[in-house]
CSV table of C-alpha atoms in Angstrom, one decimal:
chain,number,residue,atom,x,y,z
A,269,MET,CA,-180.4,-27.0,2.9
A,270,GLY,CA,-180.0,-25.3,-0.5
A,271,VAL,CA,-176.9,-23.3,-1.6
A,272,GLU,CA,-178.5,-20.1,-0.5
A,273,GLY,CA,-179.3,-21.6,2.9
A,274,ARG,CA,-175.7,-22.9,3.3
A,275,GLU,CA,-174.2,-19.5,2.5
A,276,LYS,CA,-176.5,-17.8,5.0
A,277,GLN,CA,-175.5,-20.4,7.6
A,278,LYS,CA,-171.8,-19.7,6.9
A,279,ILE,CA,-172.4,-16.0,7.4
A,280,LEU,CA,-174.2,-16.6,10.7
A,281,GLU,CA,-171.5,-18.9,11.9
A,282,ALA,CA,-168.8,-16.4,11.0
A,283,GLY,CA,-170.7,-13.7,12.8
A,284,ALA,CA,-171.1,-15.9,15.9
A,285,LEU,CA,-167.3,-16.7,15.8
A,286,ALA,CA,-166.4,-13.0,15.6
A,287,LEU,CA,-168.8,-12.2,18.5
A,288,SER,CA,-167.3,-15.1,20.5
A,289,GLY,CA,-163.8,-13.7,19.9
A,290,GLN,CA,-164.9,-10.3,21.3
A,291,LEU,CA,-166.8,-11.9,24.1
A,292,GLY,CA,-163.9,-13.9,25.4
A,293,ALA,CA,-161.5,-10.9,25.7
A,294,THR,CA,-164.3,-8.8,27.2
A,295,VAL,CA,-165.2,-11.3,29.9
A,296,GLN,CA,-161.6,-11.8,30.8
A,297,ARG,CA,-161.0,-8.0,31.0
A,298,LEU,CA,-164.0,-7.5,33.2
A,299,ARG,CA,-163.2,-10.5,35.4
A,300,LYS,CA,-159.7,-9.1,36.0
A,301,ALA,CA,-161.0,-5.6,36.6
A,302,TYR,CA,-163.1,-7.0,39.5
A,303,ASN,CA,-160.1,-9.1,40.6
A,304,LEU,CA,-162.1,-12.3,40.3
A,305,SER,CA,-160.6,-15.8,39.8
A,306,LEU,CA,-162.3,-18.2,37.4
A,307,SER,CA,-163.6,-20.1,40.4
A,308,GLU,CA,-165.1,-17.0,42.0
A,309,LEU,CA,-166.8,-15.9,38.7
A,310,SER,CA,-168.1,-19.5,38.3
A,311,ALA,CA,-169.5,-19.5,41.8
A,312,GLN,CA,-171.2,-16.1,41.3
A,313,SER,CA,-172.6,-16.8,37.8
A,314,GLY,CA,-173.5,-20.4,38.1
A,315,VAL,CA,-171.5,-21.0,34.9
A,316,ALA,CA,-169.0,-23.9,35.1
A,317,LYS,CA,-165.3,-22.8,35.5
A,318,SER,CA,-164.3,-24.9,32.5
A,319,ILE,CA,-166.9,-23.1,30.3
A,320,ILE,CA,-165.7,-19.7,31.4
A,321,SER,CA,-162.2,-20.7,30.6
A,322,GLN,CA,-163.2,-21.9,27.2
A,323,ILE,CA,-165.1,-18.6,26.6
A,324,GLU,CA,-162.1,-16.5,27.5
A,325,ARG,CA,-159.9,-18.6,25.2
A,326,ASN,CA,-162.5,-18.3,22.4
A,327,GLU,CA,-163.0,-22.1,22.3
A,328,THR,CA,-166.8,-22.1,22.5
A,329,ASN,CA,-169.8,-20.1,21.4
A,330,PRO,CA,-171.9,-19.7,24.6
A,331,THR,CA,-175.6,-19.4,24.7
A,332,LEU,CA,-177.4,-16.2,25.4
A,333,ALA,CA,-178.4,-17.6,28.8
A,334,THR,CA,-174.8,-18.2,29.7
A,335,ILE,CA,-173.9,-14.6,28.6
A,336,TRP,CA,-176.7,-13.3,30.7
A,337,ARG,CA,-175.5,-15.1,33.8
A,338,LEU,CA,-171.9,-13.8,33.3
A,339,ALA,CA,-173.3,-10.3,32.8
A,340,GLN,CA,-175.3,-10.5,36.1
A,341,ALA,CA,-172.2,-11.7,38.0
A,342,LEU,CA,-170.0,-9.0,36.5
A,343,ASP,CA,-172.7,-6.4,37.3
A,344,VAL,CA,-172.8,-5.1,33.7
A,345,SER,CA,-175.4,-5.1,30.9
A,346,ILE,CA,-175.4,-7.8,28.2
A,347,GLU,CA,-174.7,-5.0,25.7
A,348,ARG,CA,-171.4,-4.2,27.5
A,349,VAL,CA,-170.4,-7.8,27.6
A,350,LEU,CA,-171.1,-8.2,23.9
A,351,GLN,CA,-169.3,-5.0,22.8
A,352,SER,CA,-165.8,-5.0,21.4
A,353,SER,CA,-163.2,-6.1,23.9
A,354,GLN,CA,-161.6,-2.6,23.7
A,355,ASP,CA,-162.5,0.6,21.8
A,356,GLU,CA,-160.3,1.3,18.8
A,357,PRO,CA,-158.0,4.2,19.5
A,358,PHE,CA,-159.1,7.4,17.8
A,359,LEU,CA,-156.3,9.3,16.1
A,360,GLU,CA,-157.1,12.0,13.6
A,361,LYS,CA,-154.3,14.3,12.4
A,362,THR,CA,-154.8,17.5,10.3
A,363,SER,CA,-151.9,19.1,8.5
A,364,ARG,CA,-151.3,22.8,8.6
A,365,ALA,CA,-152.2,23.0,4.9
A,366,ASP,CA,-155.6,21.4,5.6
A,367,THR,CA,-156.4,23.6,8.6
A,368,PRO,CA,-159.0,26.3,7.6
A,369,ILE,CA,-158.0,29.9,8.3
A,370,LEU,CA,-160.4,32.8,8.9
A,371,VAL,CA,-159.0,36.4,8.4
A,372,SER,CA,-160.3,39.5,10.1
A,373,ASP,CA,-161.6,42.4,8.0
A,374,ASP,CA,-158.4,44.4,8.5
A,375,GLY,CA,-156.3,41.4,7.5
A,376,LYS,CA,-154.3,41.5,10.7
A,377,CYS,CA,-156.0,38.7,12.7
A,378,ARG,CA,-156.1,35.0,11.8
A,379,LEU,CA,-158.2,32.2,13.3
A,380,ALA,CA,-157.0,28.7,12.5
A,381,ILE,CA,-159.9,26.3,13.0
A,382,ILE,CA,-158.4,23.6,15.2
A,383,GLY,CA,-161.8,22.3,16.6
A,384,TRP,CA,-163.5,19.2,15.4
A,385,ILE,CA,-166.0,19.7,12.6
A,386,LYS,CA,-168.4,17.2,14.4
A,387,THR,CA,-168.7,19.6,17.4
A,388,VAL,CA,-168.9,22.8,15.5
A,389,GLU,CA,-172.6,23.4,16.5
A,390,TRP,CA,-171.8,23.5,20.2
A,391,LEU,CA,-168.0,23.7,20.6
A,392,GLN,CA,-165.5,25.5,18.5
A,393,ALA,CA,-161.7,25.9,19.0
A,394,TYR,CA,-159.3,28.3,17.3
A,395,ASP,CA,-155.7,29.2,17.2
A,396,PHE,CA,-155.7,33.0,17.3
A,397,PHE,CA,-153.0,35.2,15.9
A,398,SER,CA,-152.9,39.0,15.7
A,399,GLU,CA,-150.4,41.4,14.4
A,400,PRO,CA,-150.0,44.7,16.3
A,401,GLY,CA,-153.0,46.9,15.8
A,402,GLY,CA,-155.2,43.9,14.7
A,403,VAL,CA,-158.9,44.0,15.4
A,404,LEU,CA,-161.3,41.1,15.3
A,405,GLU,CA,-165.0,42.1,15.5
A,406,SER,CA,-167.5,39.3,16.0
A,407,GLU,CA,-171.3,39.3,15.9
A,408,ALA,CA,-173.3,37.8,18.8
A,409,HIS,CA,-173.5,34.0,19.0
A,410,GLN,CA,-176.6,32.2,20.2
A,411,ARG,CA,-178.0,33.0,23.7
A,412,GLY,CA,-175.9,31.6,26.5
A,413,SER,CA,-172.7,31.2,24.5
A,414,VAL,CA,-169.4,31.6,26.3
A,415,GLU,CA,-165.9,32.3,24.9
A,416,SER,CA,-162.6,31.4,26.6
A,417,LEU,CA,-159.5,33.3,25.4
A,418,SER,CA,-156.1,32.0,26.7
A,419,VAL,CA,-153.3,34.2,25.7
A,420,ARG,CA,-150.0,32.5,25.0
A,421,GLU,CA,-147.9,35.5,23.7
A,422,GLY,CA,-148.4,39.2,23.8
A,423,GLU,CA,-151.5,41.0,25.2
A,424,LEU,CA,-155.0,41.3,24.0
A,425,THR,CA,-157.9,43.6,24.9
A,426,VAL,CA,-161.5,42.2,24.9
A,427,GLU,CA,-164.6,44.4,24.8
A,428,VAL,CA,-168.0,43.0,25.5
A,429,GLY,CA,-171.1,45.0,26.1
A,430,GLY,CA,-169.2,48.1,27.1
A,431,ALA,CA,-166.9,46.2,29.5
A,432,ILE,CA,-163.2,46.1,28.6
A,433,GLU,CA,-160.5,43.7,29.9
A,434,CYS,CA,-156.9,43.2,29.1
A,435,VAL,CA,-155.5,39.7,28.9
A,436,LYS,CA,-151.7,39.1,29.1
A,437,ALA,CA,-149.7,36.0,28.3
A,438,GLY,CA,-150.5,33.2,30.7
A,439,GLU,CA,-153.9,34.6,31.5
A,440,THR,CA,-157.4,33.3,30.4
A,441,LEU,CA,-160.5,35.4,30.1
A,442,ARG,CA,-164.0,34.0,29.8
A,443,TYR,CA,-166.9,36.1,28.7
A,444,ARG,CA,-170.4,36.0,27.2
A,445,CYS,CA,-170.2,36.0,23.4
A,446,ASP,CA,-174.0,36.1,22.9
A,447,ARG,CA,-173.6,39.8,22.2
A,448,PRO,CA,-171.2,41.7,19.8
A,449,HIS,CA,-167.6,41.5,21.0
A,450,VAL,CA,-164.2,42.8,19.9
A,451,ILE,CA,-160.7,41.5,20.4
A,452,ARG,CA,-157.9,44.0,19.8
A,453,ASN,CA,-154.1,43.9,19.9
A,454,LEU,CA,-153.2,47.3,21.2
A,455,GLY,CA,-149.6,46.3,21.9
A,456,GLU,CA,-146.5,46.7,19.7
A,457,THR,CA,-145.8,42.9,19.4
A,458,PRO,CA,-147.8,40.1,17.8
A,459,ALA,CA,-150.2,38.2,20.1
A,460,GLN,CA,-151.2,34.5,20.1
A,461,ALA,CA,-154.0,32.8,21.9
A,462,THR,CA,-156.2,29.7,22.0
A,463,MET,CA,-159.9,30.5,21.7
A,464,VAL,CA,-162.7,28.1,22.7
A,465,CYS,CA,-166.3,29.0,22.1
A,466,ILE,CA,-169.0,27.0,23.9
A,467,LEU,CA,-172.2,27.7,21.9
A,468,LYS,CA,-174.7,26.1,24.4
A,469,ALA,CA,-173.6,27.2,27.8
A,470,ALA,CA,-176.7,26.5,29.9
A,471,ALA,CA,-175.0,28.0,33.0
A,472,MET,CA,-175.3,31.4,31.4
A,473,GLU,CA,-179.1,31.2,30.9
């Protein structure tokens, strides 16, 4: 085996070792989730108890046939057995300075975009604030879209297609937003709300 061949073999061995490390923790997690002992899993899979123990302790690199038997016994796909032992926690924090702000034409309403950019095509979330007398006029979104407005402070009035509804603190109003709609603060105090827009609401088709 040449130098290049040896390097490739090292990479393959390192990959196999990493996979084995994930595999052991995954097999043990699934076995305990099903409340199975090593002996019970051995009996169901046909894999020796000692081999399963070695796999869970990451002391061996099992064959694909062995992994398949364990997957069958645990009633999961091979893909699930081979996946990482646990998903990495997802934490993504955005500072106030980095939160985009939209302002209404009259300058009295502000929408802080708190939704995730990766879902913007079908799900949008905003922190809404309006000074007294503020008006937010919005064009129609795509067909079937629904907006949910949960008022936290103050009172807001929503007008959609000629229908008008008042929403007070502690109340939530859902309405079709696939037509022009207007949110007004007709009160004498500021209003705050959480707004969620579902752009593909098949239920409204």
